[in-house]
CSV table of C-alpha atoms in Angstrom, one decimal:
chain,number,residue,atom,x,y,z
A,1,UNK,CA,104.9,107.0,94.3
A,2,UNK,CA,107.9,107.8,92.0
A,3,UNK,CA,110.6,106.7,95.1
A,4,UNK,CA,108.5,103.4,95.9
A,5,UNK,CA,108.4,102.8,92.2
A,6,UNK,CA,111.9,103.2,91.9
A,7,UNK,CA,112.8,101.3,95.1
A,8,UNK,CA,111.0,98.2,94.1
A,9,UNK,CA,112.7,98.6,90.5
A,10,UNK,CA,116.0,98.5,92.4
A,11,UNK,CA,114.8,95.3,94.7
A,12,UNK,CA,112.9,92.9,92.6
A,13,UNK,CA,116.6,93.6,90.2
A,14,UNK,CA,119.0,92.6,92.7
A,15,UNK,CA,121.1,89.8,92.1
A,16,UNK,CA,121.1,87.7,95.1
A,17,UNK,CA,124.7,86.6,96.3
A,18,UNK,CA,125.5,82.6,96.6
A,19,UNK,CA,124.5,80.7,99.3
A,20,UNK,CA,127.0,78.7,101.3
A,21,UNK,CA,125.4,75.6,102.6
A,22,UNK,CA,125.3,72.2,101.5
A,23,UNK,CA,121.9,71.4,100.0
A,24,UNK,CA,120.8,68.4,102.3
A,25,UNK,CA,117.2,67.2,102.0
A,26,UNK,CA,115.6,66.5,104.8
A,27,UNK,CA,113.3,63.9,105.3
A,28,UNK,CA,110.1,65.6,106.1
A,29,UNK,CA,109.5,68.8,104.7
A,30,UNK,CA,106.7,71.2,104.3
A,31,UNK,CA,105.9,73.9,102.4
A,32,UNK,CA,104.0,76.3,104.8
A,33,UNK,CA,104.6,78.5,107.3
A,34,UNK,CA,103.9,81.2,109.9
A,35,UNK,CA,104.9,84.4,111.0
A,36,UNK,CA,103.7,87.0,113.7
A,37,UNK,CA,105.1,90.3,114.6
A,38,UNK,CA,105.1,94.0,116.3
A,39,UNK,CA,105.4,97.1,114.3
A,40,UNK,CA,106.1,100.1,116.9
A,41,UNK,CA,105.6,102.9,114.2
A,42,UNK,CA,105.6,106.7,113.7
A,43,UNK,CA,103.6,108.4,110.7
A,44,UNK,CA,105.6,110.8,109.1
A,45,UNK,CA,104.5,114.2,107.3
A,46,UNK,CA,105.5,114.1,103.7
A,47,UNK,CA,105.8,117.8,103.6
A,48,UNK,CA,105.8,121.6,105.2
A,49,UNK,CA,101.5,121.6,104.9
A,50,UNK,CA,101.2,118.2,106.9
A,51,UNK,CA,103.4,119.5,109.2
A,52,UNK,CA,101.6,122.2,110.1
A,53,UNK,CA,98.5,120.1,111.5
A,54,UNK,CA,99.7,116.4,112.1
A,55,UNK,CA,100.7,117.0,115.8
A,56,UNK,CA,101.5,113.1,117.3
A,57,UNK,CA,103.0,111.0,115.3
A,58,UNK,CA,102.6,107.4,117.1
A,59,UNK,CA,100.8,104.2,116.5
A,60,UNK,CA,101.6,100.4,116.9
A,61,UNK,CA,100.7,97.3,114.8
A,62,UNK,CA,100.3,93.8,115.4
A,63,UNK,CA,100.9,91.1,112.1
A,64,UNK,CA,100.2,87.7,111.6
A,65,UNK,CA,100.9,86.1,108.0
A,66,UNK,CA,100.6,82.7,106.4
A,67,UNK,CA,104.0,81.6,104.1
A,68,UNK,CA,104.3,79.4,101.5
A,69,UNK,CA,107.6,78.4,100.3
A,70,UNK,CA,108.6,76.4,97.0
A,71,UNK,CA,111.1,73.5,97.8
A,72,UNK,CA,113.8,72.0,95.3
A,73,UNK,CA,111.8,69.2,94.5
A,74,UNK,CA,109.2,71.2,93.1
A,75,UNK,CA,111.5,71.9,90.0
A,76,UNK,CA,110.1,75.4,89.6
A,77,UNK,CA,112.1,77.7,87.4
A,78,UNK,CA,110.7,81.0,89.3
A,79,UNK,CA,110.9,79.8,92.3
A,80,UNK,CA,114.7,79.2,91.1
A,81,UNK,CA,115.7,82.0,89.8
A,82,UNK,CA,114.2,83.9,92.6
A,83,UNK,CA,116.6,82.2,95.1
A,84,UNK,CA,113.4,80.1,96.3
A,85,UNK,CA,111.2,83.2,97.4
A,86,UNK,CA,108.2,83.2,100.2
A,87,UNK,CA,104.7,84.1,99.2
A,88,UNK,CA,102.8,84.8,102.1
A,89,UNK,CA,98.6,86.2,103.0
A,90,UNK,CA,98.5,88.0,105.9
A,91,UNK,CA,96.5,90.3,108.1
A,92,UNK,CA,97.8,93.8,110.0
A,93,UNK,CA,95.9,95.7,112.6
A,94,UNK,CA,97.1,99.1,112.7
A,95,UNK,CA,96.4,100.8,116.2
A,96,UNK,CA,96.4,104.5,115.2
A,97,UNK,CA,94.8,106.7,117.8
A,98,UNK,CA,98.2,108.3,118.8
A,99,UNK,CA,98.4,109.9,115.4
A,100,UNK,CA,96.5,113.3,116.0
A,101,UNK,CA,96.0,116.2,114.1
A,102,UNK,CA,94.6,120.2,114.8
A,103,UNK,CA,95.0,123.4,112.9
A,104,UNK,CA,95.9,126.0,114.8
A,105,UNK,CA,94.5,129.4,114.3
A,106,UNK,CA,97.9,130.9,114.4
A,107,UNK,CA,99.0,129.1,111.0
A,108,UNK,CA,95.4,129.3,109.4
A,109,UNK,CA,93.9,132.6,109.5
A,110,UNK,CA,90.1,132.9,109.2
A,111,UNK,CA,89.8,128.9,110.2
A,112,UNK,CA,87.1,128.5,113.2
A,113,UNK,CA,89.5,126.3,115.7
A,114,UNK,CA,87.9,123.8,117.6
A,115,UNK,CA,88.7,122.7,121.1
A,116,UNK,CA,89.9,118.5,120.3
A,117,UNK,CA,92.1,117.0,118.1
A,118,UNK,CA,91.1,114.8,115.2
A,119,UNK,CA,92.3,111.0,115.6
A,120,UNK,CA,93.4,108.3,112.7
A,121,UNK,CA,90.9,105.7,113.2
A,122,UNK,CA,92.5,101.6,113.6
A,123,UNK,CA,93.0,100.3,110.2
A,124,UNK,CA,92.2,96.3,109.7
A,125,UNK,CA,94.3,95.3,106.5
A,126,UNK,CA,94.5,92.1,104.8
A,127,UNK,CA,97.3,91.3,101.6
A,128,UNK,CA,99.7,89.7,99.9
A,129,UNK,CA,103.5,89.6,100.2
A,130,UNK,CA,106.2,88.7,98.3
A,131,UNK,CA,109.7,87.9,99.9
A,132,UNK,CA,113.1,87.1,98.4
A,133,UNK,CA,116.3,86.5,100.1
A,134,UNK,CA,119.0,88.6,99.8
A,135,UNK,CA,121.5,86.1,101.7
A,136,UNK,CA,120.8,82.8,103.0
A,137,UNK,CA,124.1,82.0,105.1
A,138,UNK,CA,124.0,78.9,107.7
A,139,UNK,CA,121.8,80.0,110.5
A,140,UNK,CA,121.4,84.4,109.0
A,141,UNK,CA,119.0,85.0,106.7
A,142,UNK,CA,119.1,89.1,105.1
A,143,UNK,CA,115.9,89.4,103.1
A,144,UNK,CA,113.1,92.1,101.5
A,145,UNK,CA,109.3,91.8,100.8
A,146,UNK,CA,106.7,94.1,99.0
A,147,UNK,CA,103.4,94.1,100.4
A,148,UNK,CA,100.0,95.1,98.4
A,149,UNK,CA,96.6,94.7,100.0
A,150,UNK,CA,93.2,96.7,101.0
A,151,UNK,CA,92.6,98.5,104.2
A,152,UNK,CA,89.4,99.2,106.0
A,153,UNK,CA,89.7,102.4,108.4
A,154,UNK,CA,87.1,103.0,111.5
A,155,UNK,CA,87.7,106.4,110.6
A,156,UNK,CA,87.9,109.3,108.5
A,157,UNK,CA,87.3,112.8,107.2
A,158,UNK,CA,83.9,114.1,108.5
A,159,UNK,CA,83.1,117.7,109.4
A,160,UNK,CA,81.7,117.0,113.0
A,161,UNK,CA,84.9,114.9,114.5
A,162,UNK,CA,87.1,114.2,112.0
A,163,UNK,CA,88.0,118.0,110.6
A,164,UNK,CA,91.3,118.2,110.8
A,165,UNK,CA,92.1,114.4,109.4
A,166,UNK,CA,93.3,114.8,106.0
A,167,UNK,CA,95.2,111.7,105.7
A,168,UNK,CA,92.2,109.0,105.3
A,169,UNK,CA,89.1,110.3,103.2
A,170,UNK,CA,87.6,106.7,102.7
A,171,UNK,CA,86.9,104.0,104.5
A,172,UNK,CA,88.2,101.4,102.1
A,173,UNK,CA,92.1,101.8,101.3
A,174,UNK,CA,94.8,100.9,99.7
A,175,UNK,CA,97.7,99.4,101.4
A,176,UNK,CA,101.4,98.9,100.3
A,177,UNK,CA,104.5,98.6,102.2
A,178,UNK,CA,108.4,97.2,102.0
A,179,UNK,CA,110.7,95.9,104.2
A,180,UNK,CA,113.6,94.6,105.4
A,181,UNK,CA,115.0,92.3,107.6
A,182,UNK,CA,117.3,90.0,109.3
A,183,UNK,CA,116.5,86.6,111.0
A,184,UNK,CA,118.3,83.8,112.8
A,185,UNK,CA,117.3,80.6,112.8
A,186,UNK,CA,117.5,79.6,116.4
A,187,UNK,CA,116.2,75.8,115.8
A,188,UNK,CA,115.3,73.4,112.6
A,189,UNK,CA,112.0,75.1,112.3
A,190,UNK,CA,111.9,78.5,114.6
A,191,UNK,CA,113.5,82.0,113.9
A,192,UNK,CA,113.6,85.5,115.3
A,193,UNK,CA,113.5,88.2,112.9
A,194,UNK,CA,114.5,92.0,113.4
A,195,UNK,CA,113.8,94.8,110.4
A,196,UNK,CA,112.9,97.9,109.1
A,197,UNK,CA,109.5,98.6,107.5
A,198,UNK,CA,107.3,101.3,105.6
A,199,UNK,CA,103.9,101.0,104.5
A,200,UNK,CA,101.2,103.7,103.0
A,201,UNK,CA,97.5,104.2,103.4
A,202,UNK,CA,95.2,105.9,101.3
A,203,UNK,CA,92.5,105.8,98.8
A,204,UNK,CA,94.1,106.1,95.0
A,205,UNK,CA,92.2,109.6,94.5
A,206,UNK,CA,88.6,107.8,94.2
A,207,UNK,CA,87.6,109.9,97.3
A,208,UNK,CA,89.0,113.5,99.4
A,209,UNK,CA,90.5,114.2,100.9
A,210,UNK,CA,94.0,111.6,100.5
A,211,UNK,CA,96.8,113.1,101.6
A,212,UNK,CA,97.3,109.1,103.2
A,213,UNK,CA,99.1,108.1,106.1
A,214,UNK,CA,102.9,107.1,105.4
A,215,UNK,CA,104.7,105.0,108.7
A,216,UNK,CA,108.2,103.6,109.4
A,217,UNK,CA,108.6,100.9,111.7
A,218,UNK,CA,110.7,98.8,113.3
A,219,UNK,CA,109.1,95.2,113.2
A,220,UNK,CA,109.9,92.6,115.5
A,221,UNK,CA,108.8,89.0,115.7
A,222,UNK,CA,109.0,84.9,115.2
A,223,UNK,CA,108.5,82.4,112.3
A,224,UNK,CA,107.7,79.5,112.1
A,225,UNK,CA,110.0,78.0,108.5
A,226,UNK,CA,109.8,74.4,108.6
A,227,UNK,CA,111.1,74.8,104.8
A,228,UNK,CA,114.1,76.7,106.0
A,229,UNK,CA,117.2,74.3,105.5
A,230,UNK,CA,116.1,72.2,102.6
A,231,UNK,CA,115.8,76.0,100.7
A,232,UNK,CA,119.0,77.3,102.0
A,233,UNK,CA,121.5,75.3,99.2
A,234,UNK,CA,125.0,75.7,97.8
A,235,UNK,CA,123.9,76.3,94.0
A,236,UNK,CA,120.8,77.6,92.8
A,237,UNK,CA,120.3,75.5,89.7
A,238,UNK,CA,119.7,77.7,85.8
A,239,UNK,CA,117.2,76.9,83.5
A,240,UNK,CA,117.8,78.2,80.0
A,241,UNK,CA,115.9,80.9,78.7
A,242,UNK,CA,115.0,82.5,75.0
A,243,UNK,CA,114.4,86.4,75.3
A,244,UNK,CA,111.7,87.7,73.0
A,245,UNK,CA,110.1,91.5,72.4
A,246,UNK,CA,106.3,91.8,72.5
A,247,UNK,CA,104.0,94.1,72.2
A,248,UNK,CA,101.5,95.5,75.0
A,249,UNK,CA,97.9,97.2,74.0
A,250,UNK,CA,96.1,98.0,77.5
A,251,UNK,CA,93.0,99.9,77.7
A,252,UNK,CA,91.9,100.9,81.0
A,253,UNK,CA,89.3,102.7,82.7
A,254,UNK,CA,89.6,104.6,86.1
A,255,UNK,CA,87.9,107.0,88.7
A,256,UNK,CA,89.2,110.2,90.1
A,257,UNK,CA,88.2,113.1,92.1
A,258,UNK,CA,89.2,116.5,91.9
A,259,UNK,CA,92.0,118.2,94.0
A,260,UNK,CA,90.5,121.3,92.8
A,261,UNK,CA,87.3,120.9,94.2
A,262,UNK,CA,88.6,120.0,98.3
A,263,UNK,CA,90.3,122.9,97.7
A,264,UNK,CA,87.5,124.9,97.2
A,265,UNK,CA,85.6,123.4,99.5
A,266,UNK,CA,87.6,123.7,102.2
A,267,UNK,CA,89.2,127.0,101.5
A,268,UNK,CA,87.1,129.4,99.4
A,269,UNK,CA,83.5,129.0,100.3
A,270,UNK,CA,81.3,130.5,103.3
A,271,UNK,CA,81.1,128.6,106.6
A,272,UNK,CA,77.7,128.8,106.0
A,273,UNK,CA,77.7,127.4,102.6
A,274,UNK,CA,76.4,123.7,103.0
A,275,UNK,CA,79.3,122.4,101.1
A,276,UNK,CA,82.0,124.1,102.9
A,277,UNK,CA,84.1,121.4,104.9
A,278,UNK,CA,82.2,118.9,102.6
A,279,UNK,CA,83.0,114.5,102.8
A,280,UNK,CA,81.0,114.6,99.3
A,281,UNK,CA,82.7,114.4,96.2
A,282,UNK,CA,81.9,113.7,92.6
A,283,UNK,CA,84.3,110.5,91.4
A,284,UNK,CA,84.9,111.0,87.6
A,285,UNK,CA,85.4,108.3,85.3
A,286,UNK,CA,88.8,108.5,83.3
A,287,UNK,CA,90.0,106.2,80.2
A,288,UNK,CA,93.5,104.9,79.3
A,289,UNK,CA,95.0,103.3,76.4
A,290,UNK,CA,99.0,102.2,76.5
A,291,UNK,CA,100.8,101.0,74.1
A,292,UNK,CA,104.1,99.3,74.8
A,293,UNK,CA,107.4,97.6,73.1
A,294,UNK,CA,108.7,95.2,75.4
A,295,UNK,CA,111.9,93.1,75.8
A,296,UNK,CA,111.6,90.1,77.8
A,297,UNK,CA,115.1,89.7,78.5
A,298,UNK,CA,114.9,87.1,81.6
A,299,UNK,CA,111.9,85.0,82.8
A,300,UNK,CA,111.9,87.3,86.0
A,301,UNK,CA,112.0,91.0,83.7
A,302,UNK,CA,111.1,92.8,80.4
A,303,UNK,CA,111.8,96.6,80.1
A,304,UNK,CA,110.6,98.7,77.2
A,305,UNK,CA,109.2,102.0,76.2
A,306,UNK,CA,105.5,103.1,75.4
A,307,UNK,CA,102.8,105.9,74.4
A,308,UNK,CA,99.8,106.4,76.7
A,309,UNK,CA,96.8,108.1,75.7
A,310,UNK,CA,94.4,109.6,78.8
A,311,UNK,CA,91.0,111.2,78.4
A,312,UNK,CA,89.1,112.9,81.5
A,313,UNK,CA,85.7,114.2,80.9
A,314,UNK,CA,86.2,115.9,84.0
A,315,UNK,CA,87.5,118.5,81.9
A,316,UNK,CA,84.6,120.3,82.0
A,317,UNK,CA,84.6,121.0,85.5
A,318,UNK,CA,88.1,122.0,85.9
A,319,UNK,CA,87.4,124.5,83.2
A,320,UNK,CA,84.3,125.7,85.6
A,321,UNK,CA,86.8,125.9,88.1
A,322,UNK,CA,89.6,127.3,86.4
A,323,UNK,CA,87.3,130.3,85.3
A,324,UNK,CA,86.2,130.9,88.7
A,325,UNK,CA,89.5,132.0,89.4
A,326,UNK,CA,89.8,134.4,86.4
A,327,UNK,CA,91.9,131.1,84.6
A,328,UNK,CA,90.7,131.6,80.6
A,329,UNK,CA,92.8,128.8,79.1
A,330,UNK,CA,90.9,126.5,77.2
A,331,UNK,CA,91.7,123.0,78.5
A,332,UNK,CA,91.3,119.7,76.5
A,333,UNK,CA,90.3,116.1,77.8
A,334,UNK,CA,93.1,114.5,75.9
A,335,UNK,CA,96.6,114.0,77.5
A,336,UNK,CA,99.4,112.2,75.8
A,337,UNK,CA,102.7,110.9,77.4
A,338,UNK,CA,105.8,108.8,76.7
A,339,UNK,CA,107.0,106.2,79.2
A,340,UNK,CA,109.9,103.8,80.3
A,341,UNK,CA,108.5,100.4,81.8
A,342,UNK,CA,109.7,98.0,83.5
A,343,UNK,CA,107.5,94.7,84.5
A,344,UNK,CA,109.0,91.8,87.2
A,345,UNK,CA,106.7,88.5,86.8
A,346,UNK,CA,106.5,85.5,89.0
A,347,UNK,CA,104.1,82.7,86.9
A,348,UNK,CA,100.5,84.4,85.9
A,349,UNK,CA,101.0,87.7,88.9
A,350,UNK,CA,103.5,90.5,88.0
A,351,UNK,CA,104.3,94.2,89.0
A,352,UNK,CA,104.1,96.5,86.7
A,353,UNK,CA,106.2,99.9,87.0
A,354,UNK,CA,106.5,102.8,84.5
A,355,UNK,CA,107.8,106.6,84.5
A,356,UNK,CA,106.5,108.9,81.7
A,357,UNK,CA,106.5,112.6,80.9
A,358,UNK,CA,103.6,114.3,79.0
A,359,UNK,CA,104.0,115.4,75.3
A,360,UNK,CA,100.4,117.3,75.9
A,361,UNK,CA,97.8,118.1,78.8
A,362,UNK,CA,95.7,120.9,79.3
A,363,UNK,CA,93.6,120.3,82.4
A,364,UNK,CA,94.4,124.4,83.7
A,365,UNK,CA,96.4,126.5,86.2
A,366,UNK,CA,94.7,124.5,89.3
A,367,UNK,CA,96.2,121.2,88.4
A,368,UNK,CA,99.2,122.5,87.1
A,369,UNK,CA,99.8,123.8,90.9
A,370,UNK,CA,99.6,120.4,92.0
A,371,UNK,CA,100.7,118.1,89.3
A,372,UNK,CA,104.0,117.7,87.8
A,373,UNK,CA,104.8,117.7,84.2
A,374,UNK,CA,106.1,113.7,84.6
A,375,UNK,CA,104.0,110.9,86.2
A,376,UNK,CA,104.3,107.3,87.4
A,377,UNK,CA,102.2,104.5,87.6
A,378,UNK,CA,102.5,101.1,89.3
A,379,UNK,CA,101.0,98.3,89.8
A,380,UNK,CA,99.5,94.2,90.0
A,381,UNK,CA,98.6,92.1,87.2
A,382,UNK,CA,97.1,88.7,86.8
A,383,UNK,CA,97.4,86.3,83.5
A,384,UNK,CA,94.0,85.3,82.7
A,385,UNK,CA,94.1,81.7,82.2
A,386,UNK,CA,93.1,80.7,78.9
A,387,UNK,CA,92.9,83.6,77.1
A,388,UNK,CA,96.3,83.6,75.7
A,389,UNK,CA,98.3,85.7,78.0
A,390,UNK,CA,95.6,88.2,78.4
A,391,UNK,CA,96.4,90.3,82.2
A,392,UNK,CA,94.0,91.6,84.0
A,393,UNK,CA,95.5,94.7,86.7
A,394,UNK,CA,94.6,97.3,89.4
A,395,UNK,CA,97.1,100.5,88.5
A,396,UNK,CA,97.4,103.8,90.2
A,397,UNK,CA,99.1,106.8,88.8
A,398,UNK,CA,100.3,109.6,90.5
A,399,UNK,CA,102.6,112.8,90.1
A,400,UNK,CA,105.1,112.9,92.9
A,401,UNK,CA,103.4,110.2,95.0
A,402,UNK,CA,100.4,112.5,94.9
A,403,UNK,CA,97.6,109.9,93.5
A,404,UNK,CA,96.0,110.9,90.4
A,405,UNK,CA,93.5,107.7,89.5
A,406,UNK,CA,93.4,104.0,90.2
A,407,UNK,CA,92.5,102.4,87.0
A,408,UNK,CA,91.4,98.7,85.8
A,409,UNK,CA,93.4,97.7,82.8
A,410,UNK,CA,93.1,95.3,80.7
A,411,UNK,CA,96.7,93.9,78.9
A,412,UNK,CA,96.8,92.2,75.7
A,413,UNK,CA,100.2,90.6,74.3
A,414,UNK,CA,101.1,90.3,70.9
A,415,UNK,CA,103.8,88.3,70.2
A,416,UNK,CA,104.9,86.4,66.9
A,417,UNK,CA,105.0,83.3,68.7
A,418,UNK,CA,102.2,83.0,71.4
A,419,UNK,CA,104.8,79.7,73.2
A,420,UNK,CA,106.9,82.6,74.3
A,421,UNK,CA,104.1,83.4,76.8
A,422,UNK,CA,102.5,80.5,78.0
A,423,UNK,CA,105.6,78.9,78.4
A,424,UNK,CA,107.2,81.2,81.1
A,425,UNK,CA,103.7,81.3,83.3
């Protein structure tokens, strides 16, 4: 989570360099497009204990999407600044049943080993995707996207057939992805595109297990860009702007389950024990409260610092837990942190990404073996409209890319003057 938070930080920053050809309008033009492509992947193990039971690594994808591109005569400022961006729906079937996994009695003593591998069911997702150039040059075009949707796997963790398969533990999912790629434009309105992607699977913590599936890919494929030489120009025209700092208050409320509690379930109770290898897991309601100082410094950007506030009634099971392994430490719901933010917006949607480390938490030796004493969140929001600049967002936060909660959070602005707002969505 921390290296995707930082790499989209680094992309959605990037100055884009100046495009070389003459801006001629042509005399139809159209604002959507198409786009459908292959995605020959490999899953990767994000470290030494996924490694020991993820055995094949392969699967394939197939992606269609739906673009939509602003044109010049549109006169939006965004859409400007952004070097005239593609916004895009789209749908990805992910066909995953070369991605295996087995534990091996060798490397897990006291395991009963079973005679077939676990498979990674096909994954049906559907999202949204963001695309900026980062070179438009005659015929070339170099550009990224960032891609956030929901997943539905055929599988998951069970403990008949689906033992070993740690990476999905739901069957609704969370996708996200980025790539990379180059295209030619081989006529007025068709080009073949060649990149790199990477996209990630799992649940946000609301279910166990969620170690997630994480693939790279090469991705392949053809667009249709109608849109494509009216938006490739020789100056990208700049609208004036008047930076302002604002505040954020944002409550939020999330669920959660317990590491500690797969563990135990999978590792410290009697095969004969009913829950031992158990799907079932209590979610736990968790509750947020940030508060920001924020510099909007561009109509793209504001960066800032804040205090957020986290309470976990769960406390009271990780304290069960903790004392079941001899841990005494009196543990407190209340955490407090201090963060760094930094928001990109494009109109009334935005991505939201922040890195804190925690002044206090107390939640005992089990999560401390799994958490880290800094955390990251990212994630979407949406400007309500006519509530004043009020944002409405789905967050997750996490400790290493290990998912600690997905939260609903509620954003309010506070500004001195409230035209500041409304008149950059």
């Amino acid at each position: 989570m921390m290296l995707l938070t930082l790499l989209c930080s680094i992309l959605l920053n990037t100055t884009t360099p100046q495009e070389t050809k003459v801006d001629t309008l042509p005399s139809k033009s159209s604002h959507i497009g198409a786009q459908v492509s292959v995605l020959p992947g490999t899953a990767i193990s994000v470290d030494r204990y996924q490694k020991t039971w993820m055995k094949k690594h392969y699967n394939m994808a197939i992606d269609a999407r739906l673009n939509y591109r602003s044109l010049p005569k549109d006169s939006d400022h965004f859409a400007e600044d952004y070097h005239y961006p593609t916004l895009s729906v789209g749908m990805r079937y992910h066909f995953n049943h070369g991605v295996t996994m087995h534990k091996d009695k060798a490397d897990w003593p006291g395991i009963i080993e079973t005679d077939f591998d676990s498979q990674m069911g096909n994954i049906v997702s559907v999202y949204g995707a963001f695309s900026r150039p980062l070179l438009r040059k005659n015929r070339w075009e170099i550009d990224y996207t960032i891609i956030a949707g929901t997943g539905y796997s055929h599988r998951k963790y069970d403990k008949q057939s689906q033992i070993y398969n740690e990476m999905i533990g739901a069957r609704w999912l969370i996708f996200f992805g980025l790539e990379t790629s180059l295209s030619y434009q081989f006529s007025k309105d068709f080009a073949i595109q060649a990149g790199l992607t990477f996209y990630h699977h799992s649940n946000g913590a609301i279910n166990r297990p969620n170690k997630g599936c994480n693939v790279v890919a090469p991705q392949i494929g053809v667009s249709y860009r109608p849109y494509q030489e009216e938006t490739t120009v020789e100056k990208i025209r700049r609208h004036p702007f008047k930076p302002f700092i604002y505040w954020n208050v944002s409550p939020g409320i999330g669920l959660r389950t317990l590491f500690e509690e797969w563990q135990i379930t999978q590792y410290s109770l009697p095969q004969d024990d009913p829950d031992h290898h158990t799907d079932q897991f209590k979610t736990y309601i968790t509750y947020s409260l940030q508060a920001d100082m924020m510099y909007r410094y561009a109509r793209r950007w504001a960066s800032g610092i804040g205090i957020d506030l986290f309470y976990g009634d769960y406390y009271k099971r990780a304290q069960e837990l903790n004392e079941r392994y001899d841990h005494t430490e009196k543990l407190s719901p209340w955490s407090l942190g201090i963060c760094v933010k930094h928001e990109v917006f494009y109109h009334r949607l935005s991505l939201a990404m922040s890195a804190g480390y925690y002044l206090h938490r107390k939640m005992g030796e089990l999560a401390r073996q799994q958490e880290k004493s800094y955390y990251e969140r990212i994630g979407i929001n949406y400007v309500i409209p006519g509530l004043g600049g009020i944002k409405i967002g789905a967050h997750v936060k996490a400790h290493l890319t290990k998912a600690d909660l997905t939260e609903l959070v509620i954003s309010v602005p506070i500004v001195k003057d409230r035209r500041l707002l409304s008149s950059n969505w």
